[in-house]
Coordinates of C-alpha atoms in Angstrom, one line a residue:
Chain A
X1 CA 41.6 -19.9 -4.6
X2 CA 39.5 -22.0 -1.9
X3 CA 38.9 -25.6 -3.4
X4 CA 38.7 -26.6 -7.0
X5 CA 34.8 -25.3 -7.7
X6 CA 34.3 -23.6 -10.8
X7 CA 32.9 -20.0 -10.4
X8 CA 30.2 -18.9 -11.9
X9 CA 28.5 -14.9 -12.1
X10 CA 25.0 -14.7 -10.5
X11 CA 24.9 -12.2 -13.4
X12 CA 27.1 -11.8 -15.5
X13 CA 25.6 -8.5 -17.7
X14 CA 26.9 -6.5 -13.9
X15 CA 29.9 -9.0 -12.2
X16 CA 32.4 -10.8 -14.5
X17 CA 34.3 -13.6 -12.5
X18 CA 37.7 -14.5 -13.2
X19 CA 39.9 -17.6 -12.0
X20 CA 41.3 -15.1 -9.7
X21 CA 39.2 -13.4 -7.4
X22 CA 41.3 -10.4 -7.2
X23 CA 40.3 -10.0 -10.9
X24 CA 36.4 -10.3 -10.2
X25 CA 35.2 -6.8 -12.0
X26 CA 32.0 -5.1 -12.2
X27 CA 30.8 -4.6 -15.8
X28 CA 29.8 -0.9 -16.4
X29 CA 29.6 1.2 -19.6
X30 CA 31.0 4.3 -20.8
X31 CA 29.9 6.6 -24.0
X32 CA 32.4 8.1 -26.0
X33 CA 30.2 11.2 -27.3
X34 CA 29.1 12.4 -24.1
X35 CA 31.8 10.7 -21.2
X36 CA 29.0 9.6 -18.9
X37 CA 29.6 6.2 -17.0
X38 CA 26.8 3.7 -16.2
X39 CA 25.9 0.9 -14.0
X40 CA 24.7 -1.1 -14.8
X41 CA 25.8 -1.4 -18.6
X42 CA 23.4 0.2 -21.1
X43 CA 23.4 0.1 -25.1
X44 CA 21.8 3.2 -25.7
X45 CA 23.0 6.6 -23.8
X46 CA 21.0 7.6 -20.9
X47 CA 21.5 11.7 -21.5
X48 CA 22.5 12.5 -24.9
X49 CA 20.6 8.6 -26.5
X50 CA 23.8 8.0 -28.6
X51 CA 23.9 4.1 -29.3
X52 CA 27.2 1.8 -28.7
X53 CA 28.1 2.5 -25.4
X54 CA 31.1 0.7 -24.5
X55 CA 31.8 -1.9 -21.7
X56 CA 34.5 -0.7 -19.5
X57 CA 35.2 -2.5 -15.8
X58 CA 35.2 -0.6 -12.8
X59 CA 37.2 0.2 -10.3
X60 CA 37.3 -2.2 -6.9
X61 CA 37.3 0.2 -4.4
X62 CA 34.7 3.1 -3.7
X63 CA 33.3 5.4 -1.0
X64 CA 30.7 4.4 1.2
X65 CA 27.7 7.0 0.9
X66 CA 25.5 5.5 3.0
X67 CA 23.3 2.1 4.4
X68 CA 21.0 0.5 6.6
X69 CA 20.4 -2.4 8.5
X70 CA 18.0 -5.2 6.8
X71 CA 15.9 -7.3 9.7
X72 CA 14.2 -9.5 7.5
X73 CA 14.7 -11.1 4.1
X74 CA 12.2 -11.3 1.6
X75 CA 11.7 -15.1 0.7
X76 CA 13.7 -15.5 -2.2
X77 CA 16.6 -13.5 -1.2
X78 CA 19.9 -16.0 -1.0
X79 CA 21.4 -13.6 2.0
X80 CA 20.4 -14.0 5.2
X81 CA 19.0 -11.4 7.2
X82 CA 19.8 -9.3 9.3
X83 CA 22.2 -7.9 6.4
X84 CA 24.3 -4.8 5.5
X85 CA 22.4 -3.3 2.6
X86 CA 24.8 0.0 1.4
X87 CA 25.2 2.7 -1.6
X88 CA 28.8 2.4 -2.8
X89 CA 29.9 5.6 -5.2
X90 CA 32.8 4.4 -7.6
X91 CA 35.5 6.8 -9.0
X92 CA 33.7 6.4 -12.5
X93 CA 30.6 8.7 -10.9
X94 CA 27.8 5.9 -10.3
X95 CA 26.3 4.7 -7.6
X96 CA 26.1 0.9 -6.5
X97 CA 23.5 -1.0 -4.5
X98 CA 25.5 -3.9 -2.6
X99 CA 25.6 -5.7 0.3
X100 CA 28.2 -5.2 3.4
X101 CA 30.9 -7.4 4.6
X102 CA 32.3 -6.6 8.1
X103 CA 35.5 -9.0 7.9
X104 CA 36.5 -10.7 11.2
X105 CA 39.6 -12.1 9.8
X106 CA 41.7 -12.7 6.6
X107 CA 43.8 -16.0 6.3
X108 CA 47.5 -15.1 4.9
X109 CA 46.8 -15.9 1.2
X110 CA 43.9 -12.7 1.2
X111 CA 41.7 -14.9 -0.2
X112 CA 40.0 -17.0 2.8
X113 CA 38.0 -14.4 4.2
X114 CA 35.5 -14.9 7.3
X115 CA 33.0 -12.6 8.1
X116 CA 31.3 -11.7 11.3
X117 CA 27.5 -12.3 11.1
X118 CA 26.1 -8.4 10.7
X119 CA 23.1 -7.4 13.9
X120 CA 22.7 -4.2 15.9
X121 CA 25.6 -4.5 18.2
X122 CA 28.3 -4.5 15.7
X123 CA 26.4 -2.5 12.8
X124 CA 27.7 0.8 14.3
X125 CA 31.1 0.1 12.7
X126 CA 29.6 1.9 9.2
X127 CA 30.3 5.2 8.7
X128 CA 29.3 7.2 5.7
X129 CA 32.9 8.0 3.7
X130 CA 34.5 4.8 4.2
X131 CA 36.3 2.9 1.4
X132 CA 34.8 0.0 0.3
X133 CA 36.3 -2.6 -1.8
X134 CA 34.6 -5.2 -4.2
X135 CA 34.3 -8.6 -2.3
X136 CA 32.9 -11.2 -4.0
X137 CA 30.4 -13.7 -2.1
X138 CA 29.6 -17.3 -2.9
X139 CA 25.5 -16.8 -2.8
X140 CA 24.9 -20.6 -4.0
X141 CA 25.9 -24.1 -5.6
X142 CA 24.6 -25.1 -8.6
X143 CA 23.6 -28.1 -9.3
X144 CA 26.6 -28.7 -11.4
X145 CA 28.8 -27.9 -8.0
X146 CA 29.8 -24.7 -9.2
X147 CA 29.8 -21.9 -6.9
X148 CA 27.5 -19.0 -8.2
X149 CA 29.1 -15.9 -6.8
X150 CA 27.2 -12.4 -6.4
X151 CA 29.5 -8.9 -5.9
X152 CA 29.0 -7.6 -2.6
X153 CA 31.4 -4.5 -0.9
X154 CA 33.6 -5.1 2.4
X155 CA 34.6 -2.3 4.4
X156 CA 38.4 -1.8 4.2
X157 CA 39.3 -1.0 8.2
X158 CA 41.6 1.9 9.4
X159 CA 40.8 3.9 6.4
Chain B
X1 CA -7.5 22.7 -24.4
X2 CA -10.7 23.8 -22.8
X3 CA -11.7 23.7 -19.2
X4 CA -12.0 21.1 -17.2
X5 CA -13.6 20.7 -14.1
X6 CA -13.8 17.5 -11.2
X7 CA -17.9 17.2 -10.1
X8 CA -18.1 14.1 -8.2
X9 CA -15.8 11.8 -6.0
X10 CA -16.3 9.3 -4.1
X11 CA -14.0 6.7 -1.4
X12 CA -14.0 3.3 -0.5
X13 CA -12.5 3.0 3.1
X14 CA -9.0 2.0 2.9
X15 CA -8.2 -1.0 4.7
X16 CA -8.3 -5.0 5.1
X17 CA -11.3 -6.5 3.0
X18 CA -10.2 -9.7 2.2
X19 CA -13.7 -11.3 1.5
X20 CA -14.4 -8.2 -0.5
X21 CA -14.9 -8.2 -4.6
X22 CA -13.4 -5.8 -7.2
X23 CA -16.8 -5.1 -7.7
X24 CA -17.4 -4.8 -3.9
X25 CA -14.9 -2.5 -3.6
X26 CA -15.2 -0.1 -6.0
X27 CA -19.4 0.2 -5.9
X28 CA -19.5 2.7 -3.2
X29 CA -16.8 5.0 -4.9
X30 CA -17.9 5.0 -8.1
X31 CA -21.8 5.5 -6.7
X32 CA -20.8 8.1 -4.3
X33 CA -19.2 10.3 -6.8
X34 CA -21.7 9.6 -9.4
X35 CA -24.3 11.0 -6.4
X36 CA -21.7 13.5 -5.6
X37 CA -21.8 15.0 -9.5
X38 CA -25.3 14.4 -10.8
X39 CA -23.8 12.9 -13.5
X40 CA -26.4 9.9 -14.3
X41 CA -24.0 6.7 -15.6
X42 CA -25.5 6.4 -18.7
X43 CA -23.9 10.2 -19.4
X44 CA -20.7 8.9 -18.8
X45 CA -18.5 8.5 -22.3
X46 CA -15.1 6.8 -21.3
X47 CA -13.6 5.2 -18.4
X48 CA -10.1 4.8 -16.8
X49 CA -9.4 2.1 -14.5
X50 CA -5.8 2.6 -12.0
X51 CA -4.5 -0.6 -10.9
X52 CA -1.5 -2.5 -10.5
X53 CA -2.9 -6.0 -9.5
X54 CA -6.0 -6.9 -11.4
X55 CA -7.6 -9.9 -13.3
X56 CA -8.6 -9.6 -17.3
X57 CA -12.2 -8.8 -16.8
X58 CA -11.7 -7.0 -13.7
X59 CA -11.9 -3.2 -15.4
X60 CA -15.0 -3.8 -17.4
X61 CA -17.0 -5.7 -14.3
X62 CA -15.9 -2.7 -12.1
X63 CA -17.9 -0.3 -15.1
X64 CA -20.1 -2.5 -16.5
X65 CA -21.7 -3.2 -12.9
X66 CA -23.5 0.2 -13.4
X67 CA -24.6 -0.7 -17.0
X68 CA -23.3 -2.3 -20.0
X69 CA -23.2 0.8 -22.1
X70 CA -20.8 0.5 -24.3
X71 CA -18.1 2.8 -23.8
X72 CA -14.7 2.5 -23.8
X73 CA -13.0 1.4 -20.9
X74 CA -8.7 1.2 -20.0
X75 CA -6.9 0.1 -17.3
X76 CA -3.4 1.6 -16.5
X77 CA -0.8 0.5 -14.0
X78 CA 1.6 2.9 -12.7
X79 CA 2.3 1.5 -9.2
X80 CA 1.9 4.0 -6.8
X81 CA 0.5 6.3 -9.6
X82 CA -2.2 4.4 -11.5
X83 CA -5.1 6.1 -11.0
X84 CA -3.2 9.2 -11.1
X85 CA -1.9 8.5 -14.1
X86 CA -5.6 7.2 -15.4
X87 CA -6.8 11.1 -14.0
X88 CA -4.5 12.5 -15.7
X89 CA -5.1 10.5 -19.5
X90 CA -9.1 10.9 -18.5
X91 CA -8.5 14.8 -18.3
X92 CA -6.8 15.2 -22.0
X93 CA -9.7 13.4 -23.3
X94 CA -12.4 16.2 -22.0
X95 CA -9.6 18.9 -22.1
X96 CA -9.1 18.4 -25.8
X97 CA -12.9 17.8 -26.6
X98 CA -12.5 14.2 -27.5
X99 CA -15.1 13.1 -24.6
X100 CA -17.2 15.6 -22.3
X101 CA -17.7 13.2 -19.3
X102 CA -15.2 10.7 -18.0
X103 CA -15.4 8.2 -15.1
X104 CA -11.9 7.6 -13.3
X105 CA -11.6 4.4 -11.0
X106 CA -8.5 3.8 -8.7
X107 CA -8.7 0.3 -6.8
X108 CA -6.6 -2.5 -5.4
X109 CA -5.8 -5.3 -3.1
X110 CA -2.6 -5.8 -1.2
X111 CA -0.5 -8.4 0.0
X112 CA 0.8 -7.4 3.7
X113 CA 4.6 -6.8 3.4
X114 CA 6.8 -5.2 1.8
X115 CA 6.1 -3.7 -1.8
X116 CA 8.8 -5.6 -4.3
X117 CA 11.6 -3.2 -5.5
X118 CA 11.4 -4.8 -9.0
X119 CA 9.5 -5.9 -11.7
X120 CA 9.7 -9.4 -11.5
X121 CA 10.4 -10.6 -7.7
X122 CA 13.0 -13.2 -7.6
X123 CA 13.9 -13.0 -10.9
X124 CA 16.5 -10.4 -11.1
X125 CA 19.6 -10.8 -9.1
X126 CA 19.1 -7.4 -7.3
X127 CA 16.3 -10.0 -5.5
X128 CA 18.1 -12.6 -4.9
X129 CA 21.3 -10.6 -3.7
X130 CA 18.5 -8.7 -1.1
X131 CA 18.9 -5.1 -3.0
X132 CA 15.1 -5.0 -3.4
X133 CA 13.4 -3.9 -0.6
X134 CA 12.6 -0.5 -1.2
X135 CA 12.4 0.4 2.8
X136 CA 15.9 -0.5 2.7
X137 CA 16.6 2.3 -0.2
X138 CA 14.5 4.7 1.4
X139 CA 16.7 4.2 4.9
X140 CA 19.7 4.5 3.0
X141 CA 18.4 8.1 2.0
X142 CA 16.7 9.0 5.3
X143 CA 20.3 8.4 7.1
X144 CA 21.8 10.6 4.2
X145 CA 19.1 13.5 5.2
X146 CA 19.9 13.0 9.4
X147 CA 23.6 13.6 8.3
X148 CA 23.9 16.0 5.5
X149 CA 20.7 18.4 6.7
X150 CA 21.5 17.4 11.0
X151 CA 18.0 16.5 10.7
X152 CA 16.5 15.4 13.6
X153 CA 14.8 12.1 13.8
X154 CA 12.2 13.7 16.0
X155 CA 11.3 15.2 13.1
X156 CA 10.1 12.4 11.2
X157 CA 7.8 11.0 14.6
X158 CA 6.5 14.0 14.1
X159 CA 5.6 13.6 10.7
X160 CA 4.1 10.5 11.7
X161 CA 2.0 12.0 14.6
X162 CA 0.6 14.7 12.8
X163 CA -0.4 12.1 9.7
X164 CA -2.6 9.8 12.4
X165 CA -4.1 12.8 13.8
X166 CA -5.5 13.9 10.4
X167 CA -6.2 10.6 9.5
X168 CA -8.1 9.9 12.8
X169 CA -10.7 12.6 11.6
X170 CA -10.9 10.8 8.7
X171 CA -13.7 7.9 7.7
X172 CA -11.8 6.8 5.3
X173 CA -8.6 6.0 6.5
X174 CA -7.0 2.1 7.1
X175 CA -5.4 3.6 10.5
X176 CA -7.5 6.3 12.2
X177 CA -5.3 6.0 15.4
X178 CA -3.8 8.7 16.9
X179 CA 0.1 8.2 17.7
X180 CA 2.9 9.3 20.0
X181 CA 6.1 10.7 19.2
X182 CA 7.5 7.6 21.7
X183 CA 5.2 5.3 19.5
X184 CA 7.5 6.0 16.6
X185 CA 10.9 6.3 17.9
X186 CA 10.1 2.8 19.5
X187 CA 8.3 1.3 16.5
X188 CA 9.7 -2.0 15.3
X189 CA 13.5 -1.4 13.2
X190 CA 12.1 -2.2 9.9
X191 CA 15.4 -0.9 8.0
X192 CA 18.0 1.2 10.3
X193 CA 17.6 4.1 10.7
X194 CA 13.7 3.4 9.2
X195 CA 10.9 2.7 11.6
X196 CA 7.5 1.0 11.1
X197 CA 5.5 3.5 11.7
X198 CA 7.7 5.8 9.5
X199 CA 6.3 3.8 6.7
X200 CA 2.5 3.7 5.2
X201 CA 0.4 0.2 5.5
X202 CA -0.3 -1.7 2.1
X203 CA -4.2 -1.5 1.9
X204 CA -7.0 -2.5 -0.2
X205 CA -9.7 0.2 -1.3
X206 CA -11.4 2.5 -3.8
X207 CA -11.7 5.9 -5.0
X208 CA -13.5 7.8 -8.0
X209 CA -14.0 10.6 -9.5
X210 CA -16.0 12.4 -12.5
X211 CA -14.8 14.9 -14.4
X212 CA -16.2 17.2 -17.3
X213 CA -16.1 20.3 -19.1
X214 CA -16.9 23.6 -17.9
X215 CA -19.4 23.9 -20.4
X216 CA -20.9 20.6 -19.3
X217 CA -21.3 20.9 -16.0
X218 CA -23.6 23.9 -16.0
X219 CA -26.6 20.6 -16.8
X220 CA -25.5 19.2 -13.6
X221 CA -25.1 21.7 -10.7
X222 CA -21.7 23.4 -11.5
X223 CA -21.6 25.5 -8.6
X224 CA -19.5 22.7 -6.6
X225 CA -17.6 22.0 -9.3
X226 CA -13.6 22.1 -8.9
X227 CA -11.4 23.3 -11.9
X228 CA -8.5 21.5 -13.1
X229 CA -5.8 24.5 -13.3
X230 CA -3.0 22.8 -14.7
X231 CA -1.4 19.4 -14.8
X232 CA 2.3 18.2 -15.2
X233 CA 3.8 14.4 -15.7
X234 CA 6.9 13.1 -16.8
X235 CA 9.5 10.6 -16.1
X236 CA 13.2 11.0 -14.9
X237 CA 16.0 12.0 -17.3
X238 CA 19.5 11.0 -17.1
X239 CA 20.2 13.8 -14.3
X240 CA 17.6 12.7 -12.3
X241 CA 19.4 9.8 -11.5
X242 CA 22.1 10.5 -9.8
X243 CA 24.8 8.7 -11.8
X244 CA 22.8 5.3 -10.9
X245 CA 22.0 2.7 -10.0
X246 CA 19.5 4.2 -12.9
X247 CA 16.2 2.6 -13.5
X248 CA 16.7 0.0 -10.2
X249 CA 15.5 3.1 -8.3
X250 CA 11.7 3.4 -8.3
X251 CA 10.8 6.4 -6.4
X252 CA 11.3 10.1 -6.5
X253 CA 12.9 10.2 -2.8
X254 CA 16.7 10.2 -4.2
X255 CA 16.9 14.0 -3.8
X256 CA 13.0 14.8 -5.4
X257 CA 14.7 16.3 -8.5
X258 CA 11.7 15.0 -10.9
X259 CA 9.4 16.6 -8.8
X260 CA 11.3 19.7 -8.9
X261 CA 10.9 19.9 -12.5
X262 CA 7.7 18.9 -12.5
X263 CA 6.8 21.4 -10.0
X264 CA 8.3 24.1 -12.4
X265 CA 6.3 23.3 -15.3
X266 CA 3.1 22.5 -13.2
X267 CA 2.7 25.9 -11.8
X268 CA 4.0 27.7 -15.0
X269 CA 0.8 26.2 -16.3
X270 CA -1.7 27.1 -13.7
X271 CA -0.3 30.7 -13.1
X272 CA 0.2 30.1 -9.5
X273 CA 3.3 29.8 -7.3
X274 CA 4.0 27.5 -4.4
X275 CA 3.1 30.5 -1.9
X276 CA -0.4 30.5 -3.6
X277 CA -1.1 26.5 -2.6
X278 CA -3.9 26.8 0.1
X279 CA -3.4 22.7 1.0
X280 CA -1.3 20.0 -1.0
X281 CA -1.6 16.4 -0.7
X282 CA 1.9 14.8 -1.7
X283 CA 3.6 11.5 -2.2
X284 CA 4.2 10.1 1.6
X285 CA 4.7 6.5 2.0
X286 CA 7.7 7.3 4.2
X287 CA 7.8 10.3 7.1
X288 CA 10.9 11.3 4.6
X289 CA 9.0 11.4 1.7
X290 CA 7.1 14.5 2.6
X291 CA 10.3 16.3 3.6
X292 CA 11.7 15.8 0.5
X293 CA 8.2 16.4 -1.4
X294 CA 7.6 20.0 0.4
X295 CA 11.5 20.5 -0.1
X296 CA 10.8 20.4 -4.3
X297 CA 7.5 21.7 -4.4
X298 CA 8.7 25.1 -3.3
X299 CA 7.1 25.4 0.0
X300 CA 10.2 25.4 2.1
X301 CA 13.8 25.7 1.1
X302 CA 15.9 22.2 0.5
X303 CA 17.0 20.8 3.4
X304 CA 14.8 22.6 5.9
X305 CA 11.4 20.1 5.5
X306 CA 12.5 18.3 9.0
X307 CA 12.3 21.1 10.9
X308 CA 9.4 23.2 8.8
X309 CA 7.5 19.8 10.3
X310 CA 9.0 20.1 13.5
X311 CA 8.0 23.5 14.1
X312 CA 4.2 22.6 13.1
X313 CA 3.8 24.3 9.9
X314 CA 2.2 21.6 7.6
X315 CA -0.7 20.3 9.6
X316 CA -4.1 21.6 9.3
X317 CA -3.4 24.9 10.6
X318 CA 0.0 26.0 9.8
X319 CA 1.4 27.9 7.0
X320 CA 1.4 25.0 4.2
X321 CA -1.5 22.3 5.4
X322 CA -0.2 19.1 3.7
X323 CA -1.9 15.5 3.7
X324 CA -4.8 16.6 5.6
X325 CA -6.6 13.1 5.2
X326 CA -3.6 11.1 6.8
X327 CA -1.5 10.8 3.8
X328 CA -0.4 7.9 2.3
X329 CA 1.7 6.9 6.0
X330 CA -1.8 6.9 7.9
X331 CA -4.7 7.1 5.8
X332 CA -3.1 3.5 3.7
X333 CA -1.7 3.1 0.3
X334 CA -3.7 0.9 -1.8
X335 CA -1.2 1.8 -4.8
X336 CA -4.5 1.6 -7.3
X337 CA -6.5 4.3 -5.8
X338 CA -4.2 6.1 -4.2
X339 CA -4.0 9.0 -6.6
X340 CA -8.0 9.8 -7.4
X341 CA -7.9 9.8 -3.2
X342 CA -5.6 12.9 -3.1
X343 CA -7.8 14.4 -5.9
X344 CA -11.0 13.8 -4.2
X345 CA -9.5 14.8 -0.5
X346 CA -8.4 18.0 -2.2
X347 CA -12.0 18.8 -3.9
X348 CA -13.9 18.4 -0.6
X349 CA -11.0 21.1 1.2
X350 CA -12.1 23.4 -1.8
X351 CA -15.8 22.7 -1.4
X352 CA -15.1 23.5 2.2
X353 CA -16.6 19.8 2.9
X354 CA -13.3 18.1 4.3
X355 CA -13.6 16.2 7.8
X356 CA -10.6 17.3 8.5
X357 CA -11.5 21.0 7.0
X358 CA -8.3 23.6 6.3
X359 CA -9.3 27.1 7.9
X360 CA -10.0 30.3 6.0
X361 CA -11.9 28.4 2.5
X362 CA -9.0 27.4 1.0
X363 CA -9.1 28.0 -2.7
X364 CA -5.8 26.4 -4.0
X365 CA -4.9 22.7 -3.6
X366 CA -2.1 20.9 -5.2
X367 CA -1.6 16.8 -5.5
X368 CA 1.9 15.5 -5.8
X369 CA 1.7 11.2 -7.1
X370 CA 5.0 9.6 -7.7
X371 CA 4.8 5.7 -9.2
X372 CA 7.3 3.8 -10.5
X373 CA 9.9 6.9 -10.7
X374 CA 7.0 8.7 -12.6
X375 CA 5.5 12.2 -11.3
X376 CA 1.6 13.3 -12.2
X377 CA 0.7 16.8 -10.2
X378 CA -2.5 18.9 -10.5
X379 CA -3.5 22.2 -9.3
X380 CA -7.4 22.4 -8.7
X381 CA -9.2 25.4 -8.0
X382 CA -12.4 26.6 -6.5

C-alpha cells in the first residue's frame, strides 16, 4: 500500500475497503427466492418484493457497455472535469455507473498507479466491450488524514 | 368513470423572467384558459398546482389571486411530470364525479445548468463521485443507439432542426430560432457524443388548463370542447430497469420500456391504435428522447426512430406530426408546466387553432410526460 493513511469508503452501503486494495469490493445484493442480483444493495426484492436480500460482493472486473466524455463538473463533484463517466455491466447482471481510468503506468508492486489526465485527444481509446476492472480512487482527506476512497473502473489494455 | 372533457388552456411564454412572480407568471395562463373555457373562476371546485421548485404559500397565491373561494387546492411535484401528473389526479376527480370543474396549473422557475440527477445534490456519493449529470447518462445511451441501431448522428441535428422550426411558429416558445444541421453538429460538447443543442433549455413559465364533464360543459359552449379518451400512468418495475443501477436512473430513455407499457394500456383504453394518432407531443428534452419515445409508442418499429426523423416523417406534415410547438428541446422545459403545455398544444391542433396547425383537421392527439422515471399519457379527442 502507498503510505501509512488509513482508508476509508466514500460509502460504504456500495464500496467496502480493505487493507488491501486488491480486496476493495463492491457491495451488491442477491435474493434467494427469485436469483436476481442488485446494485446497489436493496432489503426488499425489486421483482418478486421478498424481504432479506442478501449482501454478496461483486466481481472486479466487467464489460464496458458504453460512456461519454464530461466537460464540466457540477460544483460539488470531488473529480475533476473533463472525466470519463462509463456504464460497466458485471457478470452478476447489473449495471454500474463509474468513472474511467486510462492508466499511463503501473509501478512494479501493481499498486502505484498513475493516470493520464482524460480530454478529447486521448478519449478515443474507449471502446464499447472492453473489460474493465474495479480501481479504487483516493477522492479526498479527511480531516482525520485518512484517505476517503470512491470505486471508479480502469480499462484493462490489450483486452 | 364518466366523460371528461378539456375547455380552456392557456400559456405563459416560456423563457427567462427573472423579475417575474409566481403570481406573475401564472396570471396569464390561468386567465387565458379561464377566457378560453367560459368557465367563470368562481365555478371552479378544486385545484392542482405542478411544480417542483415552489415556496409554502406559493400554490394558494397562484389560485387565490383570482378569488379566495375556498376550494381545495394541491400541489404535486413530479419533476419533469408535475403538472402532468396534477392533469392526470384533476381528471379522476371529474371522471369519477367527485368534482365537475377543475383548474390545473403547471409553473416554475429554473436555475440555468444542468438539472441534478438526484434528489439531494451533493449529498449522495453518486454527486460527489460526478455520476449525476443526467446529460452524461443520456450520452451514454445516445452512443449505445449510434452503435447498436448505426444511427446516424445526422439524425439527431435533424431532430433538432425540425424542433426550432416548429417552435419558431410558436409565441410561446423560450427559443423561436430556426437552426442548421451545421449549428448542431458544431454546438458546444456538453457530454460526448451529446451536443448542446441536442438538449432542451431550463426555462421559467406557465400553463393551464380547465377541465369538466361532458355533461358540464354543454353551460359553457361545449362545441370546442376536447375529450379526454383515455389516460395511463405508472412507474417502472424491476424489468424496467435493466439490471441497474435501479432507481439512480431518472428517466425513461434507458430503452423506453415504461412507456412501452404504458402505451399498451393507454390505447387499450381509448380504443385507438398508434396508426390512429393524428399528432403526439412526447417527452423530448434530448434529440434521443424522441427516437426512443416514437420507437415505444408504436409509431415506428424499435430502432428505426433516427432515420423515420431523417426521412421527414414526424414534422408537421409527415406521416406521425410530433412536438409541433418545438418540444421540450426548442419550445423550453420549465419542468412545472411542462405537461399541461403538451395538453394545451394538443387541444388547439384538435380545435384546428395551432400556430403551427397539422393538415387535414386532425382528430387524434396523444401526450407522452415522463418525470422522475414516472410516465402519465393521454389520448384526447375532437
Amino acid at each position: 500500500m502507498a503510505g501509512n493513511a488509513q482508508r476509508k469508503s466514500l460509502e460504504p452501503t456500495v464500496f467496502r475497503v480493505d487493507d488491501a486494495v486488491e480486496k476493495d469490493t463492491l457491495v451488491g445484493s442477491h435474493c434467494a427466492k427469485c436469483d436476481r442480483n442488485y446494485f446497489p444493495p436493496r432489503q426488499w426484492c425489486a421483482a418478486c418484493f421478498e424481504p432479506g436480500c442478501e449482501e454478496i460482493e461483486l466481481s472486479r472486473e466487467g464489460t464496458l457497455s458504453s460512456f461519454a466524455l464530461v466537460e464540466r463538473k457540477q460544483e460539488y463533484c470531488l473529480v475533476e472535469a473533463p472525466y470519463a463517466f462509463g456504464e460497466v455491466r458485471l457478470p452478476e447482471g447489473m449495471l454500474v455507473y463509474t468513472t474511467l481510468n486510462i492508466t499511463s503506468e503501473v509501478a512494479a508492486n501493481g499498486q502505484i498507479r498513475v493516470y493520464s489526465t482524460i480530454d478529447q485527444d486521448n478519449f478515443n481509446v474507449f471502446k464499447t466491450g472492453q473489460r474493465a476492472r474495479l480501481a479504487p480512487l483516493v477522492i479526498k482527506r479527511a480531516d482525520d488524514g485518512a484517505d476517503i476512497v470512491a470505486y471508479s473502473f480502469d480499462i484493462v489494455e490489450g483486452a | 368513470m364518466r366523460e371528461v372533457v378539456v375547455l380552456g388552456v392557456g400559456m405563459h411564454k416560456f423563457g427567462r423572467f427573472p423579475d417575474e412572480t409566481f403570481e406573475e407568471l401564472t396570471y396569464p395562463a390561468i386567465s387565458h384558459a379561464l377566457e378560453d373555457s367560459g368557465v367563470p373562476f368562481k365555478d371552479i371546485e378544486v385545484a392542482f398546482c405542478g411544480v417542483v421548485n415552489s415556496g409554502l404559500y406559493d400554490s394558494r397565491n397562484v389560485i387565490q389571486q383570482f378569488g379566495w373561494t375556498g376550494i381545495p387546492i394541491h400541489s404535486m411535484a413530479q419533476a419533469s411530470g408535475s403538472s402532468a401528473a396534477a392533469f392526470r389526479v384533476a381528471y379522476w376527480t371529474v371522471a369519477s364525479g367527485l368534482y365537475d370543474t377543475a383548474l390545473i396549473v403547471g409553473y416554475e422557475k429554473m436555475a440555468r445548468g444542468f438539472i441534478p440527477g438526484t434528489v439531494m445534490p451533493g449529498r449522495s456519493h453518486l454527486d460527489v463521485m460526478g455520476l449525476d449529470p443526467i446529460p452524461a447518462r443520456v450520452a451514454l445511451e445516445m452512443r449505445k443507439r449510434l452503435e447498436l441501431y448505426e444511427e446516424p448522428i445526422e439524425a439527431h441535428a435533424a431532430y433538432a432542426v425540425q424542433s426550432s422550426e416548429n417552435a419558431a411558429l410558436n409565441p410561446y416558445a423560450h427559443y423561436p430560432v430556426k437552426r442548421t444541421a451545421e449549428e448542431v453538429l458544431n454546438s458546444v460538447v456538453i457530454s460526448d457524443p451529446l451536443r448542446l443543442l441536442m438538449c432542451c433549455p431550463t426555462s421559467d413559465g406557465a400553463a393551464a388548463a380547465i377541465i369538466t364533464s361532458k355533461e358540464k360543459a354543454k353551460q359553457y359552449g361545449a362545441s370546442r370542447a376536447i375529450t379526454v379518451a383515455g389516460w395511463a400512468c405508472g412507474s417502472p418495475q424491476a424489468e424496467d430497469l435493466f439490471g441497474g443501477p435501479g432507481a439512480f436512473i431518472g428517466g425513461d430513455f434507458k430503452g423506453g420500456n415504461l412507456t412501452r407499457r404504458m402505451a399498451g394500456e393507454l390505447y387499450e383504453k381509448a380504443g385507438v391504435g398508434p396508426k390512429d394518432i393524428d399528432v403526439a407531443l412526447v417527452h423530448d428534452p434530448f434529440t434521443m428522447a424522441a427516437m426512443v419515445d416514437i420507437e415505444a409508442l408504436g409509431f415506428c418499429p424499435e430502432g428505426e426512430g433516427g432515420r423515420w426523423i431523417l426521412e421527414g416523417k414526424t414534422r408537421v406534415d409527415g406521416e406521425i406530426p410530433i412536438n409541433t410547438d418545438g418540444g421540450l428541446l426548442c419550445k423550453g422545459h420549465p419542468m412545472g408546466p411542462t405537461g399541461v403545455s403538451q395538453v394545451a398544444e394538443v387541444v388547439k391542433q384538435l380545435r384546428g387553432e395551432a400556430s403551427n396547425q397539422v393538415p387535414n383537421k386532425p382528430k387524434v392527439g396523444l401526450t407522452h410526460s415522463s418525470g422522475a422515471g414516472m410516465i402519465n399519457m393521454l389520448v384526447l379527442k375532437r
